[in-house]
């Protein structure tokens, strides 16, 4: 029997599937062992998306990610109140949780917990959950305090997170379980308090110093003033948008949580749309994501390489060395030359590099090893790396930049390099010219 997958198994052709799997491999390596707090609105369960979310989170868990799931319950609480003919009460956007409303909140959370446990217990053959044996652990992980009296209105059992039991959550995660938190907490006096999903998720992510906080929300993400979805937001810009009259209250609330989380040591906070099937996976495993990500700095950063980047640089350039596009460099040579390299990093993964070798006596510099990972070529990264190297060269007072290339001369010509000859190179570089490669020589005036 042939081992080749049939087209039924892989609706996209099998080569595309393999390429896709290889493309997401760096993310899988990078995310293994990382802690993600995933906060879902109760709306997601109401709209029937719980099973697919459980399948996606189980897969992430199987790939080694540590998952804390926080599930909101607003529509479910509303349903319970309606069943009992109780009018919901709010003050300044906060629910006033009297005894009856608290009962509704507890009822709603209990039901949701059972639904979630059921969803994670799926294991039918021929479904994404086959062979999965997922353990969901929930408990009294959250200590709450009353919100108190706001402008003369007693919010009663509406509370705020006071403390998260980090040790107990970490123990459960270490035991390979998914931790489930509901928006309820308990005070040392033994009372229950109704909390918000946003507060529980943000406080937990901060307390755990999670790698990611992901809100799966009824907003798609954050839009700028022109209505364009913003993929990445630095903290300063996120703070600015929190004050903007163009943003609605819900977006501002989510932005505030993301800012609080990142300020509190969470590496990245994301807002992704709940109505898009697989949005958590798409956000994690695609370069641009599908929602908005908030981080301390622009993620797509160009920076000076460090010794730790040598392995990733080698992996990036090796295929091009094998096919003859680039001269072979051993890892030791990369390590020795590491200070000459600039790297392009996105979300902790290295996507591109370039090296600058100065020849100060001739006021020249050599641009070498300019590479962008094939997946992300054609989106301007090559040009950005080149500009960065040109900027560095100018800082060093170099007047001309040259490059030796066998296959990329048009790329450089389009960017101001002109074909030249060996005589124009610094004497030392001339001596090292490899006549077997017969590279073209291009020079640019800076
Ligand atoms: C050259 C390279 C770094 C460009 O990276 P990139 O991120 O795709 O570059 P950009 O997105 O900024 O620019 C893309 C443009 O360059 C063009 N381009 C890419 N490779 C090219 C090549 N070998 N020859 C001519 N043009 C090329 C693309 O067609 C595209 O053109 P357009 O703007 O007219 O559509 C990338 O193709 C690469 O890694 N190549 C292999 C390594 C290599 O040859 N390095 C140079 C020798 S040091």
GROMACS .gro file of C-alpha atoms and ligand atoms in nm:
model
  494
    1UNK     CA    1   0.000   0.000   0.000
    2UNK     CA    2   0.127   0.345  -0.085
    3UNK     CA    3   0.218   0.580   0.196
    4UNK     CA    4   0.127   0.882  -0.009
    5UNK     CA    5  -0.164   1.063   0.158
    6UNK     CA    6  -0.480   1.067  -0.048
    7UNK     CA    7  -0.640   1.391  -0.154
    8UNK     CA    8  -0.933   1.308   0.077
    9UNK     CA    9  -0.703   1.318   0.375
   10UNK     CA   10  -0.543   1.642   0.258
   11UNK     CA   11  -0.790   1.864   0.074
   12UNK     CA   12  -0.499   2.096  -0.006
   13UNK     CA   13  -0.235   1.907  -0.200
   14UNK     CA   14   0.002   1.708   0.015
   15UNK     CA   15   0.306   1.918  -0.082
   16UNK     CA   16   0.130   2.236   0.031
   17UNK     CA   17   0.037   2.062   0.354
   18UNK     CA   18   0.397   1.957   0.422
   19UNK     CA   19   0.525   2.305   0.340
   20UNK     CA   20   0.267   2.458   0.572
   21UNK     CA   21   0.362   2.222   0.853
   22UNK     CA   22   0.729   2.306   0.809
   23UNK     CA   23   0.647   2.674   0.806
   24UNK     CA   24   0.475   2.658   1.147
   25UNK     CA   25   0.752   2.442   1.296
   26UNK     CA   26   0.951   2.741   1.431
   27UNK     CA   27   0.644   2.857   1.625
   28UNK     CA   28   0.588   2.509   1.768
   29UNK     CA   29   0.950   2.498   1.886
   30UNK     CA   30   0.931   2.851   2.026
   31UNK     CA   31   0.600   2.801   2.212
   32UNK     CA   32   0.676   2.465   2.376
   33UNK     CA   33   0.665   2.505   2.755
   34UNK     CA   34   0.525   2.859   2.733
   35UNK     CA   35   0.226   2.963   2.940
   36UNK     CA   36  -0.078   3.106   2.763
   37UNK     CA   37  -0.381   3.248   2.939
   38UNK     CA   38  -0.676   3.223   2.701
   39UNK     CA   39  -0.984   3.426   2.797
   40UNK     CA   40  -1.308   3.352   2.615
   41UNK     CA   41  -1.629   3.547   2.640
   42UNK     CA   42  -1.939   3.351   2.744
   43UNK     CA   43  -2.072   3.455   2.403
   44UNK     CA   44  -1.841   3.201   2.245
   45UNK     CA   45  -2.012   2.914   2.427
   46UNK     CA   46  -2.354   3.062   2.357
   47UNK     CA   47  -2.278   3.073   1.985
   48UNK     CA   48  -2.175   2.706   1.983
   49UNK     CA   49  -1.798   2.748   1.926
   50UNK     CA   50  -1.689   2.563   2.240
   51UNK     CA   51  -1.613   2.227   2.078
   52UNK     CA   52  -1.384   2.369   1.811
   53UNK     CA   53  -1.205   2.584   2.069
   54UNK     CA   54  -1.154   2.275   2.287
   55UNK     CA   55  -1.006   2.092   1.988
   56UNK     CA   56  -0.766   2.378   1.914
   57UNK     CA   57  -0.657   2.421   2.276
   58UNK     CA   58  -0.606   2.045   2.312
   59UNK     CA   59  -0.378   2.053   2.011
   60UNK     CA   60  -0.177   2.343   2.158
   61UNK     CA   61  -0.156   2.151   2.483
   62UNK     CA   62  -0.034   1.841   2.300
   63UNK     CA   63   0.236   2.058   2.142
   64UNK     CA   64   0.366   2.140   2.490
   65UNK     CA   65   0.195   2.472   2.562
   66UNK     CA   66   0.068   2.534   2.916
   67UNK     CA   67  -0.288   2.658   2.899
   68UNK     CA   68  -0.500   2.845   3.151
   69UNK     CA   69  -0.853   2.893   3.022
   70UNK     CA   70  -1.073   3.166   3.166
   71UNK     CA   71  -1.436   3.155   3.061
   72UNK     CA   72  -1.671   3.452   3.097
   73UNK     CA   73  -2.038   3.403   3.169
   74UNK     CA   74  -2.219   3.731   3.096
   75UNK     CA   75  -2.488   3.600   2.855
   76UNK     CA   76  -2.537   3.289   3.072
   77UNK     CA   77  -2.591   3.505   3.382
   78UNK     CA   78  -2.839   3.716   3.184
   79UNK     CA   79  -3.023   3.397   3.087
   80UNK     CA   80  -3.043   3.284   3.450
   81UNK     CA   81  -3.172   3.623   3.559
   82UNK     CA   82  -3.435   3.618   3.283
   83UNK     CA   83  -3.546   3.268   3.387
   84UNK     CA   84  -3.611   3.402   3.735
   85UNK     CA   85  -3.770   3.724   3.611
   86UNK     CA   86  -3.501   3.933   3.776
   87UNK     CA   87  -3.410   4.267   3.622
   88UNK     CA   88  -3.030   4.301   3.589
   89UNK     CA   89  -2.894   4.603   3.772
   90UNK     CA   90  -2.587   4.800   3.670
   91UNK     CA   91  -2.408   5.102   3.803
   92UNK     CA   92  -2.142   5.276   3.592
   93UNK     CA   93  -2.108   4.965   3.381
   94UNK     CA   94  -2.063   4.738   3.684
   95UNK     CA   95  -2.318   4.469   3.765
   96UNK     CA   96  -2.476   4.510   4.106
   97UNK     CA   97  -2.461   4.152   4.231
   98UNK     CA   98  -2.723   4.104   4.499
   99UNK     CA   99  -2.791   3.762   4.652
  100UNK     CA  100  -3.020   3.653   4.369
  101UNK     CA  101  -2.777   3.772   4.099
  102UNK     CA  102  -2.492   3.590   4.275
  103UNK     CA  103  -2.693   3.268   4.266
  104UNK     CA  104  -2.744   3.321   3.893
  105UNK     CA  105  -2.370   3.381   3.846
  106UNK     CA  106  -2.284   3.063   4.038
  107UNK     CA  107  -2.542   2.861   3.847
  108UNK     CA  108  -2.412   2.995   3.514
  109UNK     CA  109  -2.046   2.925   3.604
  110UNK     CA  110  -2.128   2.573   3.725
  111UNK     CA  111  -2.306   2.489   3.402
  112UNK     CA  112  -2.030   2.638   3.191
  113UNK     CA  113  -1.771   2.440   3.380
  114UNK     CA  114  -1.954   2.117   3.304
  115UNK     CA  115  -1.995   2.212   2.937
  116UNK     CA  116  -1.624   2.286   2.913
  117UNK     CA  117  -1.525   1.963   3.087
  118UNK     CA  118  -1.751   1.776   2.846
  119UNK     CA  119  -1.600   1.953   2.544
  120UNK     CA  120  -1.247   1.862   2.654
  121UNK     CA  121  -1.350   1.501   2.712
  122UNK     CA  122  -1.432   1.444   2.345
  123UNK     CA  123  -1.231   1.165   2.193
  124UNK     CA  124  -1.431   1.016   1.911
  125UNK     CA  125  -1.230   0.847   1.637
  126UNK     CA  126  -1.184   1.057   1.324
  127UNK     CA  127  -1.215   1.386   1.512
  128UNK     CA  128  -0.929   1.617   1.610
  129UNK     CA  129  -0.973   1.501   1.971
  130UNK     CA  130  -0.917   1.129   1.901
  131UNK     CA  131  -0.651   0.987   2.138
  132UNK     CA  132  -0.656   1.304   2.347
  133UNK     CA  133  -0.681   1.255   2.721
  134UNK     CA  134  -0.715   1.600   2.855
  135UNK     CA  135  -0.750   1.683   3.222
  136UNK     CA  136  -0.927   2.002   3.321
  137UNK     CA  137  -0.864   2.128   3.671
  138UNK     CA  138  -1.056   2.405   3.839
  139UNK     CA  139  -1.064   2.512   4.201
  140UNK     CA  140  -1.051   2.796   4.448
  141UNK     CA  141  -0.750   2.959   4.286
  142UNK     CA  142  -0.877   3.315   4.314
  143UNK     CA  143  -0.911   3.522   4.629
  144UNK     CA  144  -1.152   3.811   4.580
  145UNK     CA  145  -1.245   4.126   4.764
  146UNK     CA  146  -1.565   4.325   4.742
  147UNK     CA  147  -1.573   4.614   4.501
  148UNK     CA  148  -1.754   4.803   4.774
  149UNK     CA  149  -1.964   5.114   4.744
  150UNK     CA  150  -1.940   5.324   4.429
  151UNK     CA  151  -2.093   5.673   4.444
  152UNK     CA  152  -2.328   5.562   4.718
  153UNK     CA  153  -2.429   5.238   4.540
  154UNK     CA  154  -2.329   4.916   4.715
  155UNK     CA  155  -2.219   4.670   4.447
  156UNK     CA  156  -2.265   4.390   4.703
  157UNK     CA  157  -2.121   4.062   4.566
  158UNK     CA  158  -1.943   4.227   4.276
  159UNK     CA  159  -1.575   4.188   4.343
  160UNK     CA  160  -1.220   4.237   4.226
  161UNK     CA  161  -0.932   3.990   4.218
  162UNK     CA  162  -0.721   4.020   4.529
  163UNK     CA  163  -0.478   3.732   4.488
  164UNK     CA  164  -0.410   3.443   4.252
  165UNK     CA  165  -0.280   3.114   4.387
  166UNK     CA  166   0.014   3.093   4.149
  167UNK     CA  167   0.169   2.788   4.316
  168UNK     CA  168  -0.147   2.579   4.289
  169UNK     CA  169  -0.204   2.679   3.925
  170UNK     CA  170   0.159   2.605   3.838
  171UNK     CA  171   0.132   2.265   4.006
  172UNK     CA  172  -0.172   2.177   3.797
  173UNK     CA  173   0.002   2.293   3.480
  174UNK     CA  174   0.309   2.089   3.575
  175UNK     CA  175   0.075   1.790   3.611
  176UNK     CA  176  -0.013   1.835   3.245
  177UNK     CA  177  -0.363   1.968   3.307
  178UNK     CA  178  -0.543   2.262   3.154
  179UNK     CA  179  -0.648   2.499   3.431
  180UNK     CA  180  -0.999   2.638   3.407
  181UNK     CA  181  -1.092   2.958   3.588
  182UNK     CA  182  -1.436   3.109   3.612
  183UNK     CA  183  -1.516   3.471   3.695
  184UNK     CA  184  -1.588   3.390   4.057
  185UNK     CA  185  -1.363   3.433   4.355
  186UNK     CA  186  -1.384   3.378   4.728
  187UNK     CA  187  -1.289   3.599   5.018
  188UNK     CA  188  -1.120   3.479   5.337
  189UNK     CA  189  -1.460   3.529   5.503
  190UNK     CA  190  -1.594   3.248   5.282
  191UNK     CA  191  -1.812   3.472   5.064
  192UNK     CA  192  -1.832   3.435   4.686
  193UNK     CA  193  -1.780   3.732   4.456
  194UNK     CA  194  -1.878   3.788   4.098
  195UNK     CA  195  -1.572   3.903   3.901
  196UNK     CA  196  -1.516   4.010   3.543
  197UNK     CA  197  -1.356   3.786   3.285
  198UNK     CA  198  -1.111   4.064   3.200
  199UNK     CA  199  -1.000   4.111   3.561
  200UNK     CA  200  -0.951   3.737   3.623
  201UNK     CA  201  -0.763   3.684   3.295
  202UNK     CA  202  -0.538   3.989   3.330
  203UNK     CA  203  -0.461   3.929   3.697
  204UNK     CA  204  -0.384   3.562   3.630
  205UNK     CA  205  -0.161   3.638   3.333
  206UNK     CA  206   0.028   3.898   3.537
  207UNK     CA  207   0.061   3.674   3.843
  208UNK     CA  208   0.187   3.382   3.633
  209UNK     CA  209   0.410   3.613   3.421
  210UNK     CA  210   0.247   3.433   3.131
  211UNK     CA  211   0.404   3.446   2.788
  212UNK     CA  212   0.073   3.536   2.628
  213UNK     CA  213  -0.269   3.660   2.727
  214UNK     CA  214  -0.520   3.596   2.450
  215UNK     CA  215  -0.869   3.745   2.457
  216UNK     CA  216  -1.105   3.561   2.224
  217UNK     CA  217  -1.356   3.835   2.195
  218UNK     CA  218  -1.664   3.971   2.024
  219UNK     CA  219  -1.449   4.255   1.889
  220UNK     CA  220  -1.218   4.158   1.603
  221UNK     CA  221  -0.922   4.351   1.738
  222UNK     CA  222  -0.833   4.720   1.743
  223UNK     CA  223  -0.896   4.943   1.443
  224UNK     CA  224  -0.712   5.268   1.371
  225UNK     CA  225  -0.882   5.601   1.290
  226UNK     CA  226  -0.910   5.496   0.923
  227UNK     CA  227  -1.086   5.170   1.008
  228UNK     CA  228  -0.784   4.950   0.938
  229UNK     CA  229  -0.722   4.658   1.175
  230UNK     CA  230  -0.395   4.710   1.365
  231UNK     CA  231  -0.189   4.390   1.376
  232UNK     CA  232   0.076   4.504   1.625
  233UNK     CA  233   0.064   4.775   1.887
  234UNK     CA  234   0.346   4.900   2.101
  235UNK     CA  235   0.255   4.994   2.458
  236UNK     CA  236   0.274   5.369   2.398
  237UNK     CA  237   0.044   5.354   2.098
  238UNK     CA  238  -0.196   5.123   2.286
  239UNK     CA  239  -0.213   5.378   2.571
  240UNK     CA  240  -0.281   5.653   2.319
  241UNK     CA  241  -0.566   5.455   2.160
  242UNK     CA  242  -0.719   5.392   2.503
  243UNK     CA  243  -0.788   5.768   2.518
  244UNK     CA  244  -0.900   5.802   2.157
  245UNK     CA  245  -1.260   5.912   2.089
  246UNK     CA  246  -1.256   5.675   1.788
  247UNK     CA  247  -1.249   5.366   2.008
  248UNK     CA  248  -1.564   5.223   2.165
  249UNK     CA  249  -1.581   5.141   2.535
  250UNK     CA  250  -1.538   4.765   2.488
  251UNK     CA  251  -1.223   4.812   2.279
  252UNK     CA  252  -1.087   5.057   2.537
  253UNK     CA  253  -1.152   4.804   2.815
  254UNK     CA  254  -0.969   4.529   2.628
  255UNK     CA  255  -0.684   4.766   2.543
  256UNK     CA  256  -0.653   4.860   2.909
  257UNK     CA  257  -0.628   4.493   3.007
  258UNK     CA  258  -0.364   4.429   2.740
  259UNK     CA  259  -0.163   4.730   2.856
  260UNK     CA  260  -0.191   4.623   3.221
  261UNK     CA  261  -0.082   4.271   3.132
  262UNK     CA  262   0.221   4.378   2.927
  263UNK     CA  263   0.324   4.636   3.189
  264UNK     CA  264   0.296   4.359   3.446
  265UNK     CA  265   0.542   4.129   3.271
  266UNK     CA  266   0.325   3.938   3.022
  267UNK     CA  267   0.522   3.925   2.700
  268UNK     CA  268   0.235   3.976   2.459
  269UNK     CA  269  -0.139   4.033   2.484
  270UNK     CA  270  -0.369   3.952   2.192
  271UNK     CA  271  -0.728   4.026   2.100
  272UNK     CA  272  -0.869   3.783   1.842
  273UNK     CA  273  -1.221   3.748   1.703
  274UNK     CA  274  -1.437   3.471   1.847
  275UNK     CA  275  -1.648   3.451   1.534
  276UNK     CA  276  -1.352   3.342   1.322
  277UNK     CA  277  -1.306   2.965   1.339
  278UNK     CA  278  -0.953   2.882   1.459
  279UNK     CA  279  -0.863   3.241   1.540
  280UNK     CA  280  -0.631   3.141   1.828
  281UNK     CA  281  -0.435   2.908   1.599
  282UNK     CA  282  -0.420   3.165   1.322
  283UNK     CA  283  -0.297   3.432   1.561
  284UNK     CA  284  -0.026   3.205   1.699
  285UNK     CA  285   0.092   3.037   1.381
  286UNK     CA  286   0.077   3.307   1.117
  287UNK     CA  287   0.319   3.593   1.074
  288UNK     CA  288   0.061   3.872   1.070
  289UNK     CA  289  -0.201   3.703   1.288
  290UNK     CA  290  -0.573   3.776   1.262
  291UNK     CA  291  -0.631   4.015   1.550
  292UNK     CA  292  -0.432   4.275   1.740
  293UNK     CA  293  -0.122   4.204   1.945
  294UNK     CA  294   0.010   4.440   2.212
  295UNK     CA  295   0.372   4.418   2.317
  296UNK     CA  296   0.631   4.634   2.480
  297UNK     CA  297   0.803   4.714   2.150
  298UNK     CA  298   0.746   4.664   1.785
  299UNK     CA  299   0.797   4.293   1.745
  300UNK     CA  300   0.933   4.299   1.402
  301UNK     CA  301   1.260   4.429   1.522
  302UNK     CA  302   1.588   4.465   1.350
  303UNK     CA  303   1.866   4.431   1.596
  304UNK     CA  304   2.231   4.353   1.632
  305UNK     CA  305   2.282   3.976   1.648
  306UNK     CA  306   2.409   3.817   1.966
  307UNK     CA  307   2.608   3.502   2.022
  308UNK     CA  308   2.281   3.315   2.090
  309UNK     CA  309   2.158   3.387   1.736
  310UNK     CA  310   2.440   3.194   1.568
  311UNK     CA  311   2.244   2.867   1.550
  312UNK     CA  312   1.934   3.033   1.406
  313UNK     CA  313   2.143   3.223   1.148
  314UNK     CA  314   2.307   2.898   1.044
  315UNK     CA  315   1.964   2.732   1.001
  316UNK     CA  316   1.843   3.028   0.796
  317UNK     CA  317   2.135   3.040   0.555
  318UNK     CA  318   2.218   2.670   0.527
  319UNK     CA  319   1.973   2.589   0.242
  320UNK     CA  320   2.122   2.879   0.043
  321UNK     CA  321   2.474   2.752   0.107
  322UNK     CA  322   2.370   2.408  -0.013
  323UNK     CA  323   2.218   2.542  -0.337
  324UNK     CA  324   2.522   2.762  -0.397
  325UNK     CA  325   2.356   3.103  -0.355
  326UNK     CA  326   2.577   3.185  -0.058
  327UNK     CA  327   2.935   3.102   0.031
  328UNK     CA  328   2.957   2.833   0.299
  329UNK     CA  329   3.019   2.960   0.651
  330UNK     CA  330   3.063   2.722   0.940
  331UNK     CA  331   2.887   2.796   1.266
  332UNK     CA  332   3.223   2.886   1.419
  333UNK     CA  333   3.274   3.152   1.153
  334UNK     CA  334   2.927   3.293   1.218
  335UNK     CA  335   3.004   3.301   1.590
  336UNK     CA  336   3.335   3.473   1.524
  337UNK     CA  337   3.170   3.731   1.298
  338UNK     CA  338   2.851   3.767   1.502
  339UNK     CA  339   2.905   4.137   1.574
  340UNK     CA  340   2.881   4.206   1.200
  341UNK     CA  341   2.530   4.059   1.176
  342UNK     CA  342   2.193   4.231   1.197
  343UNK     CA  343   1.892   4.005   1.243
  344UNK     CA  344   1.523   4.045   1.180
  345UNK     CA  345   1.316   3.892   1.455
  346UNK     CA  346   0.941   3.846   1.478
  347UNK     CA  347   0.774   3.715   1.792
  348UNK     CA  348   1.099   3.558   1.908
  349UNK     CA  349   1.174   3.390   1.577
  350UNK     CA  350   1.453   3.485   1.341
  351UNK     CA  351   1.333   3.555   0.987
  352UNK     CA  352   1.622   3.737   0.825
  353UNK     CA  353   1.981   3.847   0.856
  354UNK     CA  354   2.251   4.055   0.691
  355UNK     CA  355   2.616   4.120   0.766
  356UNK     CA  356   2.831   4.429   0.723
  357UNK     CA  357   3.210   4.395   0.698
  358UNK     CA  358   3.380   4.735   0.709
  359UNK     CA  359   3.703   4.822   0.525
  360UNK     CA  360   3.768   5.159   0.690
  361UNK     CA  361   4.095   5.228   0.507
  362UNK     CA  362   3.907   5.236   0.177
  363UNK     CA  363   3.590   5.386   0.331
  364UNK     CA  364   3.404   5.084   0.200
  365UNK     CA  365   3.184   4.817   0.351
  366UNK     CA  366   3.075   4.477   0.226
  367UNK     CA  367   2.715   4.372   0.256
  368UNK     CA  368   2.704   3.993   0.286
  369UNK     CA  369   2.465   3.718   0.372
  370UNK     CA  370   2.147   3.918   0.312
  371UNK     CA  371   1.875   3.657   0.360
  372UNK     CA  372   1.502   3.659   0.430
  373UNK     CA  373   1.328   3.332   0.510
  374UNK     CA  374   1.145   3.216   0.192
  375UNK     CA  375   0.808   3.227   0.369
  376UNK     CA  376   0.833   3.601   0.423
  377UNK     CA  377   1.010   3.713   0.111
  378UNK     CA  378   0.841   3.982  -0.094
  379UNK     CA  379   0.704   4.182   0.198
  380UNK     CA  380   0.978   4.444   0.218
  381UNK     CA  381   1.199   4.277   0.480
  382UNK     CA  382   1.494   4.240   0.242
  383UNK     CA  383   1.483   4.611   0.174
  384UNK     CA  384   1.453   4.695   0.543
  385UNK     CA  385   1.759   4.485   0.626
  386UNK     CA  386   1.948   4.652   0.343
  387UNK     CA  387   1.850   5.000   0.467
  388UNK     CA  388   1.960   4.911   0.819
  389UNK     CA  389   2.299   4.796   0.691
  390UNK     CA  390   2.333   5.114   0.484
  391UNK     CA  391   2.252   5.319   0.794
  392UNK     CA  392   2.515   5.133   0.998
  393UNK     CA  393   2.769   5.185   0.720
  394UNK     CA  394   2.700   5.560   0.713
  395UNK     CA  395   2.742   5.572   1.092
  396UNK     CA  396   3.088   5.420   1.038
  397UNK     CA  397   3.164   5.695   0.787
  398UNK     CA  398   3.185   5.448   0.501
  399UNK     CA  399   3.123   5.603   0.160
  400UNK     CA  400   3.049   5.297  -0.051
  401UNK     CA  401   2.883   4.963   0.004
  402UNK     CA  402   2.959   4.664  -0.215
  403UNK     CA  403   2.806   4.321  -0.253
  404UNK     CA  404   2.915   4.006  -0.435
  405UNK     CA  405   2.630   3.804  -0.573
  406UNK     CA  406   2.567   3.526  -0.822
  407UNK     CA  407   2.188   3.537  -0.841
  408UNK     CA  408   2.056   3.859  -0.695
  409UNK     CA  409   2.215   4.138  -0.897
  410UNK     CA  410   1.882   4.277  -1.018
  411UNK     CA  411   1.756   4.312  -0.662
  412UNK     CA  412   2.058   4.527  -0.579
  413UNK     CA  413   2.057   4.722  -0.906
  414UNK     CA  414   1.698   4.820  -0.840
  415UNK     CA  415   1.816   4.958  -0.506
  416UNK     CA  416   2.093   5.184  -0.631
  417UNK     CA  417   2.387   4.943  -0.672
  418UNK     CA  418   2.574   4.949  -1.001
  419UNK     CA  419   2.772   4.670  -1.163
  420UNK     CA  420   3.142   4.719  -1.110
  421UNK     CA  421   3.464   4.519  -1.127
  422UNK     CA  422   3.718   4.357  -0.902
  423UNK     CA  423   3.963   4.647  -0.929
  424UNK     CA  424   3.726   4.869  -0.731
  425UNK     CA  425   3.725   4.642  -0.424
  426UNK     CA  426   3.953   4.691  -0.122
  427UNK     CA  427   4.287   4.516  -0.181
  428UNK     CA  428   4.231   4.266   0.098
  429UNK     CA  429   3.889   4.164  -0.040
  430UNK     CA  430   4.029   4.142  -0.392
  431UNK     CA  431   4.277   3.879  -0.278
  432UNK     CA  432   3.993   3.669  -0.132
  433UNK     CA  433   3.782   3.680  -0.448
  434UNK     CA  434   3.668   3.328  -0.538
  435UNK     CA  435   3.722   3.285  -0.911
  436UNK     CA  436   3.524   2.960  -0.918
  437UNK     CA  437   3.203   3.142  -0.810
  438UNK     CA  438   3.252   3.429  -1.055
  439UNK     CA  439   3.023   3.650  -0.848
  440UNK     CA  440   2.912   3.981  -0.989
  441UNK     CA  441   3.036   4.287  -0.803
  442UNK     CA  442   2.796   4.572  -0.732
  443UNK     CA  443   2.874   4.897  -0.555
  444UNK     CA  444   2.647   5.165  -0.411
  445UNK     CA  445   2.750   5.519  -0.316
  446UNK     CA  446   2.615   5.597   0.030
  447LIG     C1  447   1.720   3.890  -0.181
  447LIG     C2  448   1.628   3.873  -0.064
  447LIG     C3  449   1.704   3.901   0.063
  447LIG     C4  450   1.512   3.973  -0.078
  447LIG     O1  451   1.428   3.962   0.033
  447LIG     P1  452   1.274   4.008   0.030
  447LIG     O2  453   1.226   4.018   0.168
  447LIG     O3  454   1.199   3.922  -0.063
  447LIG     O4  455   1.289   4.153  -0.034
  447LIG     P2  456   1.180   4.267  -0.047
  447LIG     O5  457   1.047   4.218  -0.006
  447LIG     O6  458   1.233   4.388   0.018
  447LIG     O7  459   1.183   4.291  -0.204
  447LIG     C5  460   1.121   4.201  -0.291
  447LIG     C6  461   1.155   4.237  -0.432
  447LIG     O8  462   1.286   4.187  -0.462
  447LIG     C7  463   1.279   4.106  -0.576
  447LIG     N1  464   1.376   3.999  -0.568
  447LIG     C8  465   1.390   3.907  -0.472
  447LIG     N2  466   1.491   3.823  -0.506
  447LIG     C9  467   1.540   3.866  -0.623
  447LIG    C10  468   1.643   3.821  -0.709
  447LIG     N3  469   1.717   3.714  -0.681
  447LIG     N4  470   1.668   3.891  -0.820
  447LIG    C11  471   1.597   3.999  -0.853
  447LIG     N5  472   1.495   4.047  -0.775
  447LIG    C12  473   1.469   3.978  -0.664
  447LIG    C13  474   1.139   4.052  -0.575
  447LIG     O9  475   1.100   4.011  -0.703
  447LIG    C14  476   1.061   4.174  -0.531
  447LIG    O10  477   1.048   4.261  -0.639
  447LIG     P3  478   0.932   4.371  -0.649
  447LIG    O11  479   0.956   4.465  -0.535
  447LIG    O12  480   0.955   4.433  -0.781
  447LIG    O13  481   0.807   4.292  -0.637
  447LIG    C15  482   1.566   3.732  -0.061
  447LIG    O14  483   1.510   3.706  -0.187
  447LIG    C16  484   1.666   3.623  -0.027
  447LIG    O15  485   1.684   3.588   0.088
  447LIG     N6  486   1.729   3.565  -0.130
  447LIG    C17  487   1.825   3.458  -0.112
  447LIG    C18  488   1.957   3.507  -0.058
  447LIG    C19  489   2.029   3.602  -0.154
  447LIG    O16  490   2.030   3.583  -0.273
  447LIG     N7  491   2.092   3.706  -0.094
  447LIG    C20  492   2.164   3.807  -0.167
  447LIG    C21  493   2.310   3.777  -0.176
  447LIG     S1  494   2.393   3.835  -0.034
   0.00000   0.00000   0.00000
